[in-house]
Coordinates of C-alpha atoms in Angstrom, one line a residue:
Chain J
X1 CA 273.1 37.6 125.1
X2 CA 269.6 38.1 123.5
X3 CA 268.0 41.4 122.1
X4 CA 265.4 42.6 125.0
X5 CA 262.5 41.7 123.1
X6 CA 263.2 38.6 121.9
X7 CA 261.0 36.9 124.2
X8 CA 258.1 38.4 122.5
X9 CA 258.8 36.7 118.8
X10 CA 257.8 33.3 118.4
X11 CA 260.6 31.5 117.0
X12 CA 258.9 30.1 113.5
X13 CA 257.7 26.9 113.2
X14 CA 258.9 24.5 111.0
X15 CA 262.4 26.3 111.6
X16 CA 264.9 24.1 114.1
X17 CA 267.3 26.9 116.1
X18 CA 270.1 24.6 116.4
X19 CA 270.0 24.6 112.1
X20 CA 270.1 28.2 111.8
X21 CA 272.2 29.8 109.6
X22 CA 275.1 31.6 111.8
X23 CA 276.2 34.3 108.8
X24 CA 273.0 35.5 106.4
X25 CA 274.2 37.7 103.1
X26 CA 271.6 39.6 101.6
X27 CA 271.8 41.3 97.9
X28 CA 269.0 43.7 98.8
X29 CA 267.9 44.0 95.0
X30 CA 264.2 45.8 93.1
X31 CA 263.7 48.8 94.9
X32 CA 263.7 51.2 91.7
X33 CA 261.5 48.2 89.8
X34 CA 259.1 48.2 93.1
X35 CA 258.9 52.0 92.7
X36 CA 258.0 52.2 88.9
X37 CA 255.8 49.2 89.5
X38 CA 253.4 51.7 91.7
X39 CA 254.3 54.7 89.8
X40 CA 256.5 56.2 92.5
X41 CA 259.8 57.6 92.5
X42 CA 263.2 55.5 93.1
X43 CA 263.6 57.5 96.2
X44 CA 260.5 55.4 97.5
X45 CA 261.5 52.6 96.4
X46 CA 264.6 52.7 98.1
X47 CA 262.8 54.0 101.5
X48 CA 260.9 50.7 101.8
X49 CA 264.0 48.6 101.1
X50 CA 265.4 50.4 104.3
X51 CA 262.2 49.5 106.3
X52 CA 262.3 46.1 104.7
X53 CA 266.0 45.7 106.1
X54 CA 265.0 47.0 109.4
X55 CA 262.4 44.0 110.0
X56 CA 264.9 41.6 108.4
X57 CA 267.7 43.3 111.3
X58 CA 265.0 42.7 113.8
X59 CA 264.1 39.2 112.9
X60 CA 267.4 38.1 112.2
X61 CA 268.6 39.2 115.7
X62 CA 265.8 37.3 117.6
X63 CA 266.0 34.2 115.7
X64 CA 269.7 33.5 116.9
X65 CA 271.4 34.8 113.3
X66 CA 274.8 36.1 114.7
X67 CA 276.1 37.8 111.3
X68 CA 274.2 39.9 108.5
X69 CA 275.7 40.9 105.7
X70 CA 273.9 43.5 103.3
X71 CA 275.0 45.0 99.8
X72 CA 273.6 48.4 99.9
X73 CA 275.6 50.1 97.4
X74 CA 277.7 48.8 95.1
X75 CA 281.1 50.1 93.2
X76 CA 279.0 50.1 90.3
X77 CA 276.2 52.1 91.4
X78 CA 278.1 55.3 91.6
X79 CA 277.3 54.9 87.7
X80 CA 273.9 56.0 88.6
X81 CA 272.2 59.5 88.3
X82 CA 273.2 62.0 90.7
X83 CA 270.5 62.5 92.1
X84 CA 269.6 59.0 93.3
X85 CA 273.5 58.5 94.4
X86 CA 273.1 61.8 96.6
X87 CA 269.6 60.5 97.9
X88 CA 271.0 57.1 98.9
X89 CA 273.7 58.9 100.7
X90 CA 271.9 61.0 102.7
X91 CA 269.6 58.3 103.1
X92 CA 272.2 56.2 104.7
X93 CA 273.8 58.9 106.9
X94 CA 269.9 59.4 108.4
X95 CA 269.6 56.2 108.7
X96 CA 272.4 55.5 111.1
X97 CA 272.1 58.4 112.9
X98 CA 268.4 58.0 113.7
X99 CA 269.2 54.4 114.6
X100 CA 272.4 54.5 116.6
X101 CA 270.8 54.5 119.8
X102 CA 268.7 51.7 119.5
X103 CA 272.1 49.8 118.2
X104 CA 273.4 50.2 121.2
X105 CA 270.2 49.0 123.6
X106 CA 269.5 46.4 121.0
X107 CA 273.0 44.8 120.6
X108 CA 273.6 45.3 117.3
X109 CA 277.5 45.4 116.0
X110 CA 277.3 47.8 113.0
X111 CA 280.3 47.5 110.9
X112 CA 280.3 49.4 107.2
X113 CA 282.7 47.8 104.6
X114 CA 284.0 48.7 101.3
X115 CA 285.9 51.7 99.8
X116 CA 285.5 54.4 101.9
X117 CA 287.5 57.0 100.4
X118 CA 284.6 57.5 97.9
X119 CA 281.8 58.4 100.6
X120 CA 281.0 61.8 101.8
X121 CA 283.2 62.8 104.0
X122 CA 280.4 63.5 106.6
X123 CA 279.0 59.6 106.4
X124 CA 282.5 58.8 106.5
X125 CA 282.8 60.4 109.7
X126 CA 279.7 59.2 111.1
X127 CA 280.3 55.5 110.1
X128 CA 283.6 55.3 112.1
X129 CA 281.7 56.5 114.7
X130 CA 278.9 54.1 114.5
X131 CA 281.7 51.2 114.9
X132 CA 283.1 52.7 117.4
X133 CA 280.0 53.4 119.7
X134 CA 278.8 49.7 118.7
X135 CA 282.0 47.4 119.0
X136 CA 281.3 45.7 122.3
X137 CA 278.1 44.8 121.1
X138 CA 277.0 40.9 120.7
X139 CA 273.5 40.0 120.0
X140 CA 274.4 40.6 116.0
X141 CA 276.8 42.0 114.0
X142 CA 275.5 44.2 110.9
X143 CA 278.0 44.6 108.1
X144 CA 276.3 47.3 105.3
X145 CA 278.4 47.4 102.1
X146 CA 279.0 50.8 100.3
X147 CA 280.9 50.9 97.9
X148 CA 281.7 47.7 97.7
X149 CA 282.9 45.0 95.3
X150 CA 284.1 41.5 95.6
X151 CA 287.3 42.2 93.6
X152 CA 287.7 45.5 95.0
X153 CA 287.7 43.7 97.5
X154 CA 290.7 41.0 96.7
X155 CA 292.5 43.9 95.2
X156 CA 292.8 45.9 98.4
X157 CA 293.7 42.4 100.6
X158 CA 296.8 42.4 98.2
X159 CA 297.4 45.7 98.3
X160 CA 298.0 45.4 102.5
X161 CA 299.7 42.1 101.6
X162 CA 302.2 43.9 99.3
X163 CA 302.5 46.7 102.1
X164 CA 303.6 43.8 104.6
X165 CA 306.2 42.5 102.5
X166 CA 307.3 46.0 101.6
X167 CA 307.8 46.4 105.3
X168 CA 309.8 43.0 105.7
X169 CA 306.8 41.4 107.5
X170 CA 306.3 38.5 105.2
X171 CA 308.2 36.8 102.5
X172 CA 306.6 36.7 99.0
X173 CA 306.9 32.8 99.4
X174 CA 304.3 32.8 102.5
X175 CA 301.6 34.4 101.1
X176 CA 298.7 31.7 101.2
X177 CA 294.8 31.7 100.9
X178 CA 294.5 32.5 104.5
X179 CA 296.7 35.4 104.6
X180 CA 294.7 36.9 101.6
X181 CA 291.6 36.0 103.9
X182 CA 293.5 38.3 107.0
X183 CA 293.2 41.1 104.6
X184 CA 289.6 40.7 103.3
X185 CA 286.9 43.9 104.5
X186 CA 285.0 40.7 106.4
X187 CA 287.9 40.3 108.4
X188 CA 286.1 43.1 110.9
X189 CA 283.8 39.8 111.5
X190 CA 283.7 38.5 114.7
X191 CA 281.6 35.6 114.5
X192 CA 281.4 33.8 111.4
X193 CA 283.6 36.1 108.5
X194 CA 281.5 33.4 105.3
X195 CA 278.0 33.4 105.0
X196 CA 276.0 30.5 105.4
X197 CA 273.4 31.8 103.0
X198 CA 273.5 34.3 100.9
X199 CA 269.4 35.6 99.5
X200 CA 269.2 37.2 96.6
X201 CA 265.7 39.1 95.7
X202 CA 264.2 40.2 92.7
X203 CA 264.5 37.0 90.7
X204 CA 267.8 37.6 89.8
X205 CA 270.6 34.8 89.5
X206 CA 274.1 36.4 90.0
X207 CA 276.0 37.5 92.9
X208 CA 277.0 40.9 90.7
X209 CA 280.1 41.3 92.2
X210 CA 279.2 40.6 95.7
X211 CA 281.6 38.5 98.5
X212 CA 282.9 36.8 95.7
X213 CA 286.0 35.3 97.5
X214 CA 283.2 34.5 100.9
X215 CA 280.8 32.9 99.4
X216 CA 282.4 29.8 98.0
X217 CA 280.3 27.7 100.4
X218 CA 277.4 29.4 100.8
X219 CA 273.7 27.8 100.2
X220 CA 272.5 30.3 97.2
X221 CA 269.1 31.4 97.4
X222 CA 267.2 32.8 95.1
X223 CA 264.1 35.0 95.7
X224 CA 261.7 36.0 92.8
X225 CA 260.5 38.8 95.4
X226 CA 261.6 42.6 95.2
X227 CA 263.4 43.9 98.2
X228 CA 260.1 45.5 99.6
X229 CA 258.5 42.6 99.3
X230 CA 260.7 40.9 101.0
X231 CA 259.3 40.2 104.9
X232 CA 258.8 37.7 107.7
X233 CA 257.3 34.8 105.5
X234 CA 260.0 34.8 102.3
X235 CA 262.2 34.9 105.3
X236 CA 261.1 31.9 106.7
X237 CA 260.8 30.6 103.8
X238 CA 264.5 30.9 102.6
X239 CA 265.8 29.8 105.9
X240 CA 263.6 26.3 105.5
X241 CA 264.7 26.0 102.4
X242 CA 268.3 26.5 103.7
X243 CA 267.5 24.3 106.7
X244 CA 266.6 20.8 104.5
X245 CA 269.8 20.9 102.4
X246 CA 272.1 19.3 104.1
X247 CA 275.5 20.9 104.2
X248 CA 277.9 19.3 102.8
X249 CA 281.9 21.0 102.4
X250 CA 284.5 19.4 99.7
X251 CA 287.8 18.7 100.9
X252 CA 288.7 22.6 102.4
X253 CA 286.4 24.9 104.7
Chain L
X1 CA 252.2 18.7 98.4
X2 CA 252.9 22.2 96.3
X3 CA 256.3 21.9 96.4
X4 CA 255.7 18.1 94.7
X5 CA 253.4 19.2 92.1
X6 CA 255.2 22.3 91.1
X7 CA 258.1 19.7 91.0
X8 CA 255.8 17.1 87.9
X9 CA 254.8 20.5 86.6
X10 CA 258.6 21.4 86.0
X11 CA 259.3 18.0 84.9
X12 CA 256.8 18.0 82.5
X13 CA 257.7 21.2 81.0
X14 CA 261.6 19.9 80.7
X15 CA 260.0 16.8 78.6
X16 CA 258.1 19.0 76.6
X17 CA 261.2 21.2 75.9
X18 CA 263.5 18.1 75.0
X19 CA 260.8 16.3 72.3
X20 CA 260.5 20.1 70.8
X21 CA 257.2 20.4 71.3
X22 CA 257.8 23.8 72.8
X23 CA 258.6 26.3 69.8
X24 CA 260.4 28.8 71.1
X25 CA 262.7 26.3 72.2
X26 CA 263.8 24.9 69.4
X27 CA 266.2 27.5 68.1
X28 CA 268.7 28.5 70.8
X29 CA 270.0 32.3 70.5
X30 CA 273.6 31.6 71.6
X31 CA 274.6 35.4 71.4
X32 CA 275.0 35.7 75.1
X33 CA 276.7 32.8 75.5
X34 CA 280.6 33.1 75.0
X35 CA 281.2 30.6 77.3
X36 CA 279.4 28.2 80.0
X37 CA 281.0 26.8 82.9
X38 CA 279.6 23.5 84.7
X39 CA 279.9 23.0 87.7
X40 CA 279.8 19.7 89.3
X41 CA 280.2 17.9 93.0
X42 CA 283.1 15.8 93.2
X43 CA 281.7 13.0 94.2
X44 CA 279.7 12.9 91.1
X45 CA 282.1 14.0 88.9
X46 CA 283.7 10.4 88.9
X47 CA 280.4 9.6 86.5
X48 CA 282.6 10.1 83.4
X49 CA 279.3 8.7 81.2
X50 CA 276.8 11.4 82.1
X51 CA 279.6 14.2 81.8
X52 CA 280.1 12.8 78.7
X53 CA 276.1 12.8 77.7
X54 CA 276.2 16.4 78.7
X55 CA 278.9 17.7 77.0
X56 CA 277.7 15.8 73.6
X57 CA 274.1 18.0 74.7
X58 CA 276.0 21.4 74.8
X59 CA 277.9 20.3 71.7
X60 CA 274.5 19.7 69.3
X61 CA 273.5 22.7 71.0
X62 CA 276.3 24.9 69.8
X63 CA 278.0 26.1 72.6
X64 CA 281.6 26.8 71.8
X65 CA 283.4 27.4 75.1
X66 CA 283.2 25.1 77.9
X67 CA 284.5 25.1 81.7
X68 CA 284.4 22.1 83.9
X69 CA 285.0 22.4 87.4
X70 CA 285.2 20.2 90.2
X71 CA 286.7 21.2 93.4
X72 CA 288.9 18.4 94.1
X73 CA 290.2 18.0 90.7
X74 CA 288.3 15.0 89.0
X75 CA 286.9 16.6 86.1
X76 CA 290.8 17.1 85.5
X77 CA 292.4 13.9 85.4
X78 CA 290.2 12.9 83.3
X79 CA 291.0 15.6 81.0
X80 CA 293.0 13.6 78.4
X81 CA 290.3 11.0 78.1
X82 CA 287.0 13.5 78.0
X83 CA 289.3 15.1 75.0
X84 CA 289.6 12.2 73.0
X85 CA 286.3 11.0 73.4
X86 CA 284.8 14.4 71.9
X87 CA 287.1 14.6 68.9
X88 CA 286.0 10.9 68.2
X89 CA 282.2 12.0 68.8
X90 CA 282.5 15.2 66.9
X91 CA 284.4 13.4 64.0
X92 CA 282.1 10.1 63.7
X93 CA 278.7 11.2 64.9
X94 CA 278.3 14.5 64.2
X95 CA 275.8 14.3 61.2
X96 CA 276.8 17.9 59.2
X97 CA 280.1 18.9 60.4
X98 CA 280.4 22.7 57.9
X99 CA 283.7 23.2 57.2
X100 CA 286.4 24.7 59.6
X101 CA 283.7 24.9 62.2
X102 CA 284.9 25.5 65.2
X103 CA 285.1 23.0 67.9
X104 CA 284.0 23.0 71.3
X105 CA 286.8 24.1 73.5
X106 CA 286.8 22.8 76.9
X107 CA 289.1 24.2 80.1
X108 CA 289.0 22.0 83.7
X109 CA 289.8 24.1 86.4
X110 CA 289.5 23.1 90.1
X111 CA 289.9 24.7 93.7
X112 CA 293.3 25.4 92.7
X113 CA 292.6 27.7 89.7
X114 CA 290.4 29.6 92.7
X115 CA 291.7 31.1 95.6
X116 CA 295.0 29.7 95.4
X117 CA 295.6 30.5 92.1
X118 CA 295.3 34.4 93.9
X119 CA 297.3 33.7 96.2
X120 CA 299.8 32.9 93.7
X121 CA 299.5 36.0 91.4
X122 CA 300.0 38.1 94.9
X123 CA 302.9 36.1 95.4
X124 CA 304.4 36.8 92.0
X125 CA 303.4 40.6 92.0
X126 CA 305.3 40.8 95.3
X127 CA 308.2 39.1 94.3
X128 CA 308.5 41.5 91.1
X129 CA 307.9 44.5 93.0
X130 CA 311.2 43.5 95.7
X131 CA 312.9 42.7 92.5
X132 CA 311.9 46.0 90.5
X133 CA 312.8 47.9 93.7
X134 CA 316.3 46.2 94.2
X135 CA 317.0 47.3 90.8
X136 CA 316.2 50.9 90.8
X137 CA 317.8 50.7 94.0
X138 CA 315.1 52.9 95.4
X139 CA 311.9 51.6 97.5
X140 CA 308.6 52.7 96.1
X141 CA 305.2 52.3 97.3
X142 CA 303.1 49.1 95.9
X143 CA 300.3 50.2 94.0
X144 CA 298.4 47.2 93.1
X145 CA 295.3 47.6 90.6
X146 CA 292.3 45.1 89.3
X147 CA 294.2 44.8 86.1
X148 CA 297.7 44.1 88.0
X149 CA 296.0 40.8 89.6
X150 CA 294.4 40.0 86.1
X151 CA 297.4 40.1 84.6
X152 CA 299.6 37.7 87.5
X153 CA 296.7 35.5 87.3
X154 CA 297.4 35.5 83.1
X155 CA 301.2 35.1 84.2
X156 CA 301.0 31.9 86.6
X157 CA 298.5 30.4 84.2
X158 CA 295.3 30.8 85.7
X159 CA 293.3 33.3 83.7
X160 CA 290.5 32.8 81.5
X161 CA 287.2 34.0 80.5
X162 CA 284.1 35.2 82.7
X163 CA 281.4 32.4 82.0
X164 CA 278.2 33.9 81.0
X165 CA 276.3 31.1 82.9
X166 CA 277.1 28.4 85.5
X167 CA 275.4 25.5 85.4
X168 CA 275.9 23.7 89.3
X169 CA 274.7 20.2 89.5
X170 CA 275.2 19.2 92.9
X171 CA 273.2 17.9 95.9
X172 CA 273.5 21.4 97.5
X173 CA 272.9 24.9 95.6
X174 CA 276.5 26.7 95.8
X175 CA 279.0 27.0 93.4
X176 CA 281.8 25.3 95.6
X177 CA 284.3 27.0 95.4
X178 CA 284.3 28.1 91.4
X179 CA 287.5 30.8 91.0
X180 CA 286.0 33.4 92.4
X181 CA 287.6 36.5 90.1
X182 CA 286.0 34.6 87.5
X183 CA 282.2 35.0 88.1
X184 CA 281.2 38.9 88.8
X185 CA 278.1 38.8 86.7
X186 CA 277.7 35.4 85.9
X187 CA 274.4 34.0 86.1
X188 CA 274.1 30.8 88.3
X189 CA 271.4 28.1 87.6
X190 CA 271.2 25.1 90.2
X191 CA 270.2 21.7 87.9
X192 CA 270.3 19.4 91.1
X193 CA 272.4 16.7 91.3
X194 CA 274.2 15.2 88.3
X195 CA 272.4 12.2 88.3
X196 CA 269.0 13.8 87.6
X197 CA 270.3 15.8 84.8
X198 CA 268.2 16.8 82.5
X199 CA 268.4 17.6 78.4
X200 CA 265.2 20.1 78.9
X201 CA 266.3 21.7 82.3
X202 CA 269.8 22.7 79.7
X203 CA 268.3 24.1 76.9
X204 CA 265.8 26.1 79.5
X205 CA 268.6 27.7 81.4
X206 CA 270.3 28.8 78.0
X207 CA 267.3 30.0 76.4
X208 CA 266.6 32.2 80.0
X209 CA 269.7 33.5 79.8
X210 CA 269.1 35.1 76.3
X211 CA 266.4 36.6 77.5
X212 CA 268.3 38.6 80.8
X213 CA 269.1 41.9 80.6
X214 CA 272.0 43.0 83.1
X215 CA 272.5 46.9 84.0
X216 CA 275.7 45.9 86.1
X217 CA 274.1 48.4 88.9
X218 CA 274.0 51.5 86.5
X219 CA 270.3 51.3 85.8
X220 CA 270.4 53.8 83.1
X221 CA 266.9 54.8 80.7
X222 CA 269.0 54.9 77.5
X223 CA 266.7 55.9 74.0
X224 CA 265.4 53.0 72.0
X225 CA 268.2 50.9 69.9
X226 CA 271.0 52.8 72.2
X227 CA 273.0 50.0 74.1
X228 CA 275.9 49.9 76.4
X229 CA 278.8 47.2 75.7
X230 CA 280.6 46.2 79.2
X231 CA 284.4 45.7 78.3
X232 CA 285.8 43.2 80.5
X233 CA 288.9 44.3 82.9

């Protein structure tokens, strides 16, 4: 299955669809520097990220990318003033409710991960719903984390672990890589649960607590771009650069 | 064509920065960097002659705590011999040794120091919480916390510090496989494979790395001279 207007983009030259990353991971990072760049206030800043991200949805979906994995709001971030933390909120709850419809005519699988407990309990609300009303769906899934953190992340996979063995469902003894991996926020994935490539913009060079435990094989790629910034052409751009490495795994994938 | 010139341009600039033409250079503020953890593909780690070049480069450099990782283990078996052969460099060759100055510790760690390593802390923080429950003879909830799995990992021998910068020389730019509990806000610089290493492309990454400034996702305006210290969990 294909998003409706797919037909319409060309697929970009220079790019080979059978080489296309199946699972992209962004780190959507420089909105507040993109805003004080122009003067304007992080609220802007963060409003073009979100129409960045909406191209990057679009493109993603008609060049064959079947997973997209976006850190919107880290653990961390609830370090930040109030009043950016309750913009960003509201900001995500609009967000999703203005674009829930077109999830469902476009085939989009929207799927928020991380610690939900800490979210207003009307995005909560909203963002179960939004899974619900989208799970069937197959042109792309579309994982957003809030409130996330990579060893959050392994923390809460041992913590269901631990609950299994409290129950008598598994011995201490079994517990193994992959049954950690059962446990893990991605595990909602239904394509490809590790990213291929993971982009981050901004010119930065860490994951920052990001899919620590997924992205063990995945092509880092570094963008000197702000979020924004960030379209069609640095798009194409990663996934070329992406495209001429050859993959190559150690001994486990 | 770009891509090959901007390629000689970063070459040149790497031979400019290991003759010391380059001043700024040629004093390396180590203050960020506790420790540094190299990365390397396996199938290059079996070059025991360059590793060796590059840890006598990080040794003249100063850097006091070093992390080699390989995913399959090579780096480690040849522990015993990479340790010898630095205590016989540092005594013989090293032109001012100051006295009791530190050496340069070094820690190999593989694939199994990674994920398995968590599976193996979760293992152990099960087992002690069927054992503490069997004694009390009452069955209480797990509660597992961030510093819980720090402290298994500490317990079945697989703790350490968080490396300040990664250096990955491999074909491909990912840190294959590198423990994963052990690189929140590490900085990752890919040096291409280890056969192309280079003395200049070293000293660049350590030098940019003292000149990053991390918020860890606060983004705070703190007044002039005011600074946050991050305490690790």
């Amino acid at each position: 299955m294909e998003p409706p207007e797919a037909a319409l983009v060309p697929f970009p030259p220079g790019l080979t669809p059978e080489l296309m990353p199946r699972h992209v991971a962004f780190i959507m990072d420089g909105n507040s520097r993109w805003a004080k760049e122009r003067g304007l206030p992080t609220s802007a800043g963060h409003e073009a990220g979100y129409r960045s991200l909406r191209e990057i949805v679009r493109l993603s979906s008609y060049w064959g990318i079947k997973v997209l994995t976006v850190f919107a709001f880290s653990s961390e971030n609830w370090l930040r003033p109030k009043t950016e933390v309750d913009f960003l909120m509201r900001l995500f709850e609009g967000v999703i409710r203005e674009n829930l419809e077109d999830f469902k005519r476009q085939g989009i699988r929207l799927c928020i991960i991380g610690d939900a407990t800490k979210l207003p309990p009307s995005l909560q609300k909203l963002a179960m719903e939004a899974a619900e009303v989208t799970r069937e769906n197959a042109v792309i899934e579309l994982l957003v984390a809030v409130s996330y953190s990579g060893r959050s992340d392994i923390v809460q996979a041992c913590q269901k672990i631990a609950q299994r063995v409290k129950d008598g469902t598994l011995e201490p003894a079994d517990i193994t890589e992959a049954v950690i991996e059962e446990e893990l926020v991605t595990n909602c994935i239904i394509n490809s649960p590790y990213p291929d490539l993971l982009i981050r913009t901004s010119g930065e060079l860490r994951l920052s607590n990001f899919l620590l435990w997924q992205s063990a094989y995945s092509e880092l790629y570094f963008s000197k771009s702000l979020w924004p910034d960030f379209g069609e052409a640095e798009y194409v751009d990663a996934l070329s650069s992406f495209q001429q490495r050859q993959r190559r795994f150690g001994l486990r994938t | 064509m770009v891509h090959f010139g901007a390629y000689l341009f970063q070459l040149l600039h790497y031979f400019l920065i290991s003759s010391g033409m380059l001043k700024k250079y040629r004093v390396l503020p180590l203050h960020k960097l506790q420790c540094l953890a190299i990365v390397v593909d396996s199938g290059e780690a079996v070059d025991t002659l360059r590793i060796r070049n590059l840890l006598r480069w990080l040794s003249s450099i100063g850097v006091k705590n070093v992390i080699l990782y390989d995913m399959e283990g090579v780096l480690k078996r040849s522990e015993s011999s990479l340790r010898r052969w630095l205590d016989l460099t540092l005594t013989f060759y090293d032109s001012s040794p100051l006295p009791n100055q530190d050496k340069m510790s070094l820690e190999f760690l593989s694939y199994s120091d990674g994920k398995e390593a968590i599976a193996k802390a979760a293992s152990f923080l099960c087992s002690k919480y069927l054992e503490d429950n069997n004694l009390m003879g009452e069955t209480r909830e797990p509660v597992l916390s961030e510093s819980d799995i720090a402290e298994a990992l500490r317990i079945v021998g697989c703790s350490g510090p968080e490396p300040e910068l990664l250096l990955v020389f491999s074909p491909i730019r990912c840190h294959l496989g590198f423990p994963a509990w052990r690189m929140r806000y590490t900085e990752i610089v890919h040096m291409g494979p280890l056969k192309s290493m280079n003395y200049g492309a070293v000293i660049k990454a350590i030098y940019d790395l003292s000149k990053k400034q991390q918020n860890h996702g606060m983004l705070l305006n703190l007044p002039p001279g005011v600074s946050i210290i991050i305490l690790p969990t």
